[in-house]
Each structure stands twice: as C-alpha cells, then as structure tokens.
Amino acid sequence: MKENGFQENTITKEIFEAWTSKRIYERDKTCENRRNTFRQLCQYIVRSGGDAYVPPAMAWAYRPHIFTNEELRKFLDAAREMERSKKRQKVFYMLFSLLICTGIRLGEALSLEKSDISFYNGHAVILIRGAKFNKERKIPLAEEMTAQFKEYLEETALLFPDSTAVFPAGHGQAYSEHEVYVIPQSALESRNLPWRRGERAEGE
C-alpha cells in the first residue's frame, strides 16, 4: 500500500477507497466482503492506538451505469477499433451488439454454440440453453441484426474453422466472462466511457 501513501498504523480515506473500490471482474458481494474486512482492520488499528479511516456502517446499494444511445454507439465503435487483433474486433463487436439488442446475459451469449443458431423465414433464432431455472428459450433477431449476424458467422467460420463457439477466442474456445470484462478497458477509456460495472451508492 506504500504507493497509496500508507504509513504504519495509518490508513487514510483515500487508501481505504483505493483498496475497496469495485474491480471490473468482481461480483457485488465480493466487493462488499472486501470492504467489510478492510473496515474491521481499520477498527482494529483505531483500537490499537493508530489512525485509520472507518466508514460508517450503513446499507449500500448497487447503482449501475445506464448507457445512453450515444454512449452505446461509442461503445460499439470502440469494440470495432480494438487494438492488436482483427479477429477480436469482429468477435467483440458482434458480442456487444447481440447483448445490446437482445438483453441476454453475458454468460448465455458466451456459451452459445453454432448449433444453437438457426434461420427461419429470413430471421436468425438463438436457442439459449440452461437459462434461468434451467429452462430453454428462443430469441428471434430482427432482420437487420440477422443479416449482420449471418455475415459474422460466415466470417468466423473462416477465421476459426475448428471452433464450435459462436464467440471464440484466439485458441478457438469461447471467451470467459473475465476476459470480456478485462480486455475492453483501454478501448472504452479511449472513448471516455465508464468501464467499471456501476458504482456503490449509499442506501437510503
């Protein structure tokens, strides 16, 4: 903690917030547990005669960031222009487009196999397996999205000929949720877009 100005038996508010801020890949409960643990450490330091910031014990509510249409456009532009890999650009652009247009969960999208995609009357239909309560559901795509998705599947079939995943990483296996949370950070920051999953707000 020295880089944050930590001195023995002293924890400032800035240090506390730096150590307890939400990581991009974290669940809400994980962040809350770390905050509570660090708060207890600060209480111990105070009882031992040290100087530490102890935030008030109160309910905390998760406040997500709601993207505007303009921010979503910038988000997709950032995905399309990600550095290092043209393959990754295609995969992430389509992944985020699908999430935005359908509202399916990230884990559901990443678990999609090519066999889960079918076409009826000019529309793509996505089969979501193992959804909530272990139920399956089908999601039809609009005509414009269908055309975009069909072109994407044709391109990735050439780029990843041995992969059955709809959203494959370089090794051919599907991206993990952790990779999706971590990789786009620089692209989002370059567009001045928030990349953290919401923030903590004091509950009423």
PDB file of C-alpha atoms in Angstrom:
ATOM      1  CA  MET A   1       0.000   0.000   0.000  1.00  0.00           C
ATOM      2  CA  LYS A   2       3.040   2.283   0.034  1.00  0.00           C
ATOM      3  CA  GLU A   3       2.213   3.621  -3.426  1.00  0.00           C
ATOM      4  CA  ASN A   4      -1.070   4.911  -1.957  1.00  0.00           C
ATOM      5  CA  GLY A   5       0.683   6.818   0.812  1.00  0.00           C
ATOM      6  CA  PHE A   6       0.331   4.144   3.507  1.00  0.00           C
ATOM      7  CA  GLN A   7       2.232   4.673   6.737  1.00  0.00           C
ATOM      8  CA  GLU A   8       2.434   2.246   9.622  1.00  0.00           C
ATOM      9  CA  ASN A   9      -0.726   2.308  11.784  1.00  0.00           C
ATOM     10  CA  THR A  10      -2.311   4.866   9.450  1.00  0.00           C
ATOM     11  CA  ILE A  11      -4.986   4.303   6.811  1.00  0.00           C
ATOM     12  CA  THR A  12      -6.496   7.359   5.169  1.00  0.00           C
ATOM     13  CA  LYS A  13      -9.846   7.594   3.447  1.00  0.00           C
ATOM     14  CA  GLU A  14      -8.035   7.615   0.087  1.00  0.00           C
ATOM     15  CA  ILE A  15      -6.258   4.345   0.881  1.00  0.00           C
ATOM     16  CA  PHE A  16      -9.484   2.771   2.094  1.00  0.00           C
ATOM     17  CA  GLU A  17     -11.344   3.715  -1.085  1.00  0.00           C
ATOM     18  CA  ALA A  18      -8.469   2.585  -3.323  1.00  0.00           C
ATOM     19  CA  TRP A  19      -8.448  -0.853  -1.713  1.00  0.00           C
ATOM     20  CA  THR A  20     -12.213  -1.293  -1.601  1.00  0.00           C
ATOM     21  CA  SER A  21     -13.265   0.108  -4.985  1.00  0.00           C
ATOM     22  CA  LYS A  22     -15.047  -2.364  -7.222  1.00  0.00           C
ATOM     23  CA  ARG A  23     -12.895  -4.335  -9.672  1.00  0.00           C
ATOM     24  CA  ILE A  24     -14.191  -4.786 -13.212  1.00  0.00           C
ATOM     25  CA  TYR A  25     -14.396  -8.566 -12.853  1.00  0.00           C
ATOM     26  CA  GLU A  26     -15.904  -8.644  -9.356  1.00  0.00           C
ATOM     27  CA  ARG A  27     -19.333  -9.583  -8.171  1.00  0.00           C
ATOM     28  CA  ASP A  28     -21.066  -7.105  -5.889  1.00  0.00           C
ATOM     29  CA  LYS A  29     -20.859  -9.466  -2.916  1.00  0.00           C
ATOM     30  CA  THR A  30     -17.098  -9.946  -3.340  1.00  0.00           C
ATOM     31  CA  CYS A  31     -16.524  -6.197  -3.234  1.00  0.00           C
ATOM     32  CA  GLU A  32     -18.803  -5.841  -0.229  1.00  0.00           C
ATOM     33  CA  ASN A  33     -16.964  -8.601   1.653  1.00  0.00           C
ATOM     34  CA  ARG A  34     -13.584  -6.985   0.988  1.00  0.00           C
ATOM     35  CA  ARG A  35     -14.916  -3.637   2.160  1.00  0.00           C
ATOM     36  CA  ASN A  36     -16.266  -5.122   5.385  1.00  0.00           C
ATOM     37  CA  THR A  37     -12.999  -6.952   6.055  1.00  0.00           C
ATOM     38  CA  PHE A  38     -10.935  -3.823   5.486  1.00  0.00           C
ATOM     39  CA  ARG A  39     -13.309  -1.818   7.687  1.00  0.00           C
ATOM     40  CA  GLN A  40     -12.722  -4.295  10.509  1.00  0.00           C
ATOM     41  CA  LEU A  41      -8.957  -3.884  10.041  1.00  0.00           C
ATOM     42  CA  CYS A  42      -9.347  -0.114  10.347  1.00  0.00           C
ATOM     43  CA  GLN A  43     -11.381  -0.541  13.520  1.00  0.00           C
ATOM     44  CA  TYR A  44      -8.623  -2.729  14.968  1.00  0.00           C
ATOM     45  CA  ILE A  45      -5.973  -0.114  14.108  1.00  0.00           C
ATOM     46  CA  VAL A  46      -8.010   2.569  15.883  1.00  0.00           C
ATOM     47  CA  ARG A  47      -8.455   0.369  18.967  1.00  0.00           C
ATOM     48  CA  SER A  48      -4.698  -0.240  18.973  1.00  0.00           C
ATOM     49  CA  GLY A  49      -3.955   3.473  19.072  1.00  0.00           C
ATOM     50  CA  GLY A  50      -3.401   4.008  15.366  1.00  0.00           C
ATOM     51  CA  ASP A  51      -5.094   6.407  12.970  1.00  0.00           C
ATOM     52  CA  ALA A  52      -7.431   4.857  10.413  1.00  0.00           C
ATOM     53  CA  TYR A  53     -10.462   5.897   8.440  1.00  0.00           C
ATOM     54  CA  VAL A  54     -13.521   3.891   9.483  1.00  0.00           C
ATOM     55  CA  PRO A  55     -16.528   4.487   7.221  1.00  0.00           C
ATOM     56  CA  PRO A  56     -19.946   4.460   8.867  1.00  0.00           C
ATOM     57  CA  ALA A  57     -21.746   1.144   8.914  1.00  0.00           C
ATOM     58  CA  MET A  58     -24.707   1.527   6.617  1.00  0.00           C
ATOM     59  CA  ALA A  59     -26.576  -0.204   3.861  1.00  0.00           C
ATOM     60  CA  TRP A  60     -25.009   0.091   0.425  1.00  0.00           C
ATOM     61  CA  ALA A  61     -26.986  -0.188  -2.775  1.00  0.00           C
ATOM     62  CA  TYR A  62     -25.550  -1.025  -6.185  1.00  0.00           C
ATOM     63  CA  ARG A  63     -26.116   1.765  -8.699  1.00  0.00           C
ATOM     64  CA  PRO A  64     -25.483   0.663 -12.297  1.00  0.00           C
ATOM     65  CA  HIS A  65     -24.434   2.983 -15.070  1.00  0.00           C
ATOM     66  CA  ILE A  66     -27.196   3.340 -17.667  1.00  0.00           C
ATOM     67  CA  PHE A  67     -25.665   3.925 -21.097  1.00  0.00           C
ATOM     68  CA  THR A  68     -27.254   6.465 -23.414  1.00  0.00           C
ATOM     69  CA  ASN A  69     -27.770   5.660 -27.106  1.00  0.00           C
ATOM     70  CA  GLU A  70     -24.768   7.836 -27.937  1.00  0.00           C
ATOM     71  CA  GLU A  71     -22.610   6.009 -25.396  1.00  0.00           C
ATOM     72  CA  LEU A  72     -23.715   2.664 -26.817  1.00  0.00           C
ATOM     73  CA  ARG A  73     -22.698   3.820 -30.292  1.00  0.00           C
ATOM     74  CA  LYS A  74     -19.285   4.857 -28.968  1.00  0.00           C
ATOM     75  CA  PHE A  75     -19.070   1.559 -27.094  1.00  0.00           C
ATOM     76  CA  LEU A  76     -19.552  -0.435 -30.311  1.00  0.00           C
ATOM     77  CA  ASP A  77     -17.149   1.826 -32.217  1.00  0.00           C
ATOM     78  CA  ALA A  78     -14.544   1.179 -29.520  1.00  0.00           C
ATOM     79  CA  ALA A  79     -15.082  -2.572 -29.844  1.00  0.00           C
ATOM     80  CA  ARG A  80     -14.717  -2.373 -33.628  1.00  0.00           C
ATOM     81  CA  GLU A  81     -11.416  -0.500 -33.300  1.00  0.00           C
ATOM     82  CA  MET A  82      -9.773  -2.517 -30.531  1.00  0.00           C
ATOM     83  CA  GLU A  83      -6.024  -2.903 -30.931  1.00  0.00           C
ATOM     84  CA  ARG A  84      -3.904  -5.981 -31.638  1.00  0.00           C
ATOM     85  CA  SER A  85      -6.339  -8.352 -33.356  1.00  0.00           C
ATOM     86  CA  LYS A  86      -8.824  -8.053 -36.222  1.00  0.00           C
ATOM     87  CA  LYS A  87     -10.348 -11.348 -35.092  1.00  0.00           C
ATOM     88  CA  ARG A  88     -11.001  -9.969 -31.646  1.00  0.00           C
ATOM     89  CA  GLN A  89     -12.537  -6.823 -33.121  1.00  0.00           C
ATOM     90  CA  LYS A  90     -15.075  -8.882 -35.059  1.00  0.00           C
ATOM     91  CA  VAL A  91     -15.922 -11.124 -32.114  1.00  0.00           C
ATOM     92  CA  PHE A  92     -16.305  -8.355 -29.550  1.00  0.00           C
ATOM     93  CA  TYR A  93     -18.271  -6.084 -31.870  1.00  0.00           C
ATOM     94  CA  MET A  94     -20.773  -8.855 -32.569  1.00  0.00           C
ATOM     95  CA  LEU A  95     -20.877  -9.967 -28.942  1.00  0.00           C
ATOM     96  CA  PHE A  96     -21.663  -6.495 -27.643  1.00  0.00           C
ATOM     97  CA  SER A  97     -24.149  -5.870 -30.465  1.00  0.00           C
ATOM     98  CA  LEU A  98     -26.009  -9.038 -29.518  1.00  0.00           C
ATOM     99  CA  LEU A  99     -26.022  -8.163 -25.818  1.00  0.00           C
ATOM    100  CA  ILE A 100     -27.367  -4.684 -26.516  1.00  0.00           C
ATOM    101  CA  CYS A 101     -30.030  -5.812 -28.985  1.00  0.00           C
ATOM    102  CA  THR A 102     -31.340  -8.851 -27.108  1.00  0.00           C
ATOM    103  CA  GLY A 103     -30.608  -8.217 -23.434  1.00  0.00           C
ATOM    104  CA  ILE A 104     -29.361 -11.772 -22.892  1.00  0.00           C
ATOM    105  CA  ARG A 105     -26.850 -12.390 -20.122  1.00  0.00           C
ATOM    106  CA  LEU A 106     -23.142 -12.340 -20.903  1.00  0.00           C
ATOM    107  CA  GLY A 107     -22.718 -15.943 -19.767  1.00  0.00           C
ATOM    108  CA  GLU A 108     -25.585 -17.031 -22.014  1.00  0.00           C
ATOM    109  CA  ALA A 109     -24.008 -15.324 -25.024  1.00  0.00           C
ATOM    110  CA  LEU A 110     -20.543 -16.763 -24.394  1.00  0.00           C
ATOM    111  CA  SER A 111     -21.909 -20.297 -24.039  1.00  0.00           C
ATOM    112  CA  LEU A 112     -23.598 -20.194 -27.455  1.00  0.00           C
ATOM    113  CA  GLU A 113     -22.575 -22.875 -29.925  1.00  0.00           C
ATOM    114  CA  LYS A 114     -23.043 -22.609 -33.675  1.00  0.00           C
ATOM    115  CA  SER A 115     -25.619 -25.397 -33.438  1.00  0.00           C
ATOM    116  CA  ASP A 116     -27.737 -23.076 -31.266  1.00  0.00           C
ATOM    117  CA  ILE A 117     -28.306 -20.735 -34.222  1.00  0.00           C
ATOM    118  CA  SER A 118     -30.993 -21.435 -36.804  1.00  0.00           C
ATOM    119  CA  PHE A 119     -32.713 -19.425 -39.519  1.00  0.00           C
ATOM    120  CA  TYR A 120     -36.454 -19.273 -40.176  1.00  0.00           C
ATOM    121  CA  ASN A 121     -38.170 -17.076 -42.758  1.00  0.00           C
ATOM    122  CA  GLY A 122     -35.170 -14.800 -43.061  1.00  0.00           C
ATOM    123  CA  HIS A 123     -34.671 -14.352 -39.322  1.00  0.00           C
ATOM    124  CA  ALA A 124     -31.981 -15.812 -37.092  1.00  0.00           C
ATOM    125  CA  VAL A 125     -33.242 -17.592 -33.984  1.00  0.00           C
ATOM    126  CA  ILE A 126     -30.948 -18.095 -30.999  1.00  0.00           C
ATOM    127  CA  LEU A 127     -31.500 -21.010 -28.654  1.00  0.00           C
ATOM    128  CA  ILE A 128     -30.493 -20.176 -25.085  1.00  0.00           C
ATOM    129  CA  ARG A 129     -29.733 -23.348 -23.143  1.00  0.00           C
ATOM    130  CA  GLY A 130     -29.521 -23.633 -19.376  1.00  0.00           C
ATOM    131  CA  ALA A 131     -31.206 -20.284 -18.798  1.00  0.00           C
ATOM    132  CA  LYS A 132     -32.792 -19.271 -15.506  1.00  0.00           C
ATOM    133  CA  PHE A 133     -34.452 -22.227 -13.761  1.00  0.00           C
ATOM    134  CA  ASN A 134     -32.669 -24.464 -16.318  1.00  0.00           C
ATOM    135  CA  LYS A 135     -35.196 -23.581 -18.990  1.00  0.00           C
ATOM    136  CA  GLU A 136     -34.512 -23.127 -22.678  1.00  0.00           C
ATOM    137  CA  ARG A 137     -35.789 -20.172 -24.634  1.00  0.00           C
ATOM    138  CA  LYS A 138     -35.591 -18.955 -28.214  1.00  0.00           C
ATOM    139  CA  ILE A 139     -34.808 -15.383 -29.203  1.00  0.00           C
ATOM    140  CA  PRO A 140     -35.526 -14.207 -32.771  1.00  0.00           C
ATOM    141  CA  LEU A 141     -33.386 -11.437 -34.207  1.00  0.00           C
ATOM    142  CA  ALA A 142     -34.637  -8.508 -36.247  1.00  0.00           C
ATOM    143  CA  GLU A 143     -33.967  -8.527 -39.976  1.00  0.00           C
ATOM    144  CA  GLU A 144     -31.051  -6.072 -39.851  1.00  0.00           C
ATOM    145  CA  MET A 145     -29.464  -7.891 -36.921  1.00  0.00           C
ATOM    146  CA  THR A 146     -29.984 -11.225 -38.687  1.00  0.00           C
ATOM    147  CA  ALA A 147     -28.053 -10.026 -41.739  1.00  0.00           C
ATOM    148  CA  GLN A 148     -25.223  -8.771 -39.533  1.00  0.00           C
ATOM    149  CA  PHE A 149     -25.152 -11.987 -37.509  1.00  0.00           C
ATOM    150  CA  LYS A 150     -25.193 -14.215 -40.598  1.00  0.00           C
ATOM    151  CA  GLU A 151     -22.257 -12.327 -42.102  1.00  0.00           C
ATOM    152  CA  TYR A 152     -20.404 -12.633 -38.789  1.00  0.00           C
ATOM    153  CA  LEU A 153     -20.928 -16.409 -38.653  1.00  0.00           C
ATOM    154  CA  GLU A 154     -19.634 -16.779 -42.203  1.00  0.00           C
ATOM    155  CA  GLU A 155     -16.518 -14.734 -41.418  1.00  0.00           C
ATOM    156  CA  THR A 156     -15.722 -16.508 -38.153  1.00  0.00           C
ATOM    157  CA  ALA A 157     -16.196 -19.895 -39.835  1.00  0.00           C
ATOM    158  CA  LEU A 158     -13.194 -18.980 -41.985  1.00  0.00           C
ATOM    159  CA  LEU A 159     -11.217 -17.415 -39.140  1.00  0.00           C
ATOM    160  CA  PHE A 160     -11.902 -20.237 -36.656  1.00  0.00           C
ATOM    161  CA  PRO A 161     -12.655 -23.301 -38.834  1.00  0.00           C
ATOM    162  CA  ASP A 162     -12.315 -25.802 -35.971  1.00  0.00           C
ATOM    163  CA  SER A 163     -14.288 -23.873 -33.361  1.00  0.00           C
ATOM    164  CA  THR A 164     -17.903 -24.577 -32.472  1.00  0.00           C
ATOM    165  CA  ALA A 165     -18.187 -21.477 -30.260  1.00  0.00           C
ATOM    166  CA  VAL A 166     -20.126 -18.502 -31.563  1.00  0.00           C
ATOM    167  CA  PHE A 167     -17.728 -16.131 -29.792  1.00  0.00           C
ATOM    168  CA  PRO A 168     -14.309 -17.827 -29.925  1.00  0.00           C
ATOM    169  CA  ALA A 169     -11.048 -16.504 -28.545  1.00  0.00           C
ATOM    170  CA  GLY A 170      -7.725 -16.997 -30.314  1.00  0.00           C
ATOM    171  CA  HIS A 171      -7.432 -20.580 -29.064  1.00  0.00           C
ATOM    172  CA  GLY A 172     -10.842 -21.444 -30.523  1.00  0.00           C
ATOM    173  CA  GLN A 173     -12.588 -21.875 -27.187  1.00  0.00           C
ATOM    174  CA  ALA A 174     -15.237 -19.402 -26.093  1.00  0.00           C
ATOM    175  CA  TYR A 175     -14.136 -16.274 -24.261  1.00  0.00           C
ATOM    176  CA  SER A 176     -14.552 -16.348 -20.500  1.00  0.00           C
ATOM    177  CA  GLU A 177     -16.545 -13.665 -18.696  1.00  0.00           C
ATOM    178  CA  HIS A 178     -13.351 -12.461 -17.015  1.00  0.00           C
ATOM    179  CA  GLU A 179     -11.665 -11.915 -20.391  1.00  0.00           C
ATOM    180  CA  VAL A 180     -14.635  -9.941 -21.674  1.00  0.00           C
ATOM    181  CA  TYR A 181     -14.614  -7.681 -18.614  1.00  0.00           C
ATOM    182  CA  VAL A 182     -10.869  -7.047 -18.672  1.00  0.00           C
ATOM    183  CA  ILE A 183      -9.883  -6.799 -22.346  1.00  0.00           C
ATOM    184  CA  PRO A 184     -12.026  -3.810 -23.499  1.00  0.00           C
ATOM    185  CA  GLN A 185     -10.925  -1.437 -20.721  1.00  0.00           C
ATOM    186  CA  SER A 186      -8.401   0.544 -22.766  1.00  0.00           C
ATOM    187  CA  ALA A 187     -10.795   0.802 -25.706  1.00  0.00           C
ATOM    188  CA  LEU A 188     -13.566   2.150 -23.504  1.00  0.00           C
ATOM    189  CA  GLU A 189     -11.282   4.563 -21.700  1.00  0.00           C
ATOM    190  CA  SER A 190     -10.070   5.894 -25.054  1.00  0.00           C
ATOM    191  CA  ARG A 191     -13.670   6.963 -25.746  1.00  0.00           C
ATOM    192  CA  ASN A 192     -14.105   8.401 -22.245  1.00  0.00           C
ATOM    193  CA  LEU A 193     -16.650   5.718 -21.455  1.00  0.00           C
ATOM    194  CA  PRO A 194     -17.076   4.161 -17.995  1.00  0.00           C
ATOM    195  CA  TRP A 195     -15.759   0.609 -17.856  1.00  0.00           C
ATOM    196  CA  ARG A 196     -16.458  -0.198 -14.222  1.00  0.00           C
ATOM    197  CA  ARG A 197     -19.676  -2.109 -13.593  1.00  0.00           C
ATOM    198  CA  GLY A 198     -21.564   0.683 -11.875  1.00  0.00           C
ATOM    199  CA  GLU A 199     -20.626   2.081  -8.503  1.00  0.00           C
ATOM    200  CA  ARG A 200     -21.585   1.901  -4.879  1.00  0.00           C
ATOM    201  CA  ALA A 201     -24.076   4.415  -3.570  1.00  0.00           C
ATOM    202  CA  GLU A 202     -25.264   4.955  -0.042  1.00  0.00           C
ATOM    203  CA  GLY A 203     -28.586   3.286   0.576  1.00  0.00           C
ATOM    204  CA  GLU A 204     -31.444   5.263   1.975  1.00  0.00           C
TER     205      GLU A 204
END
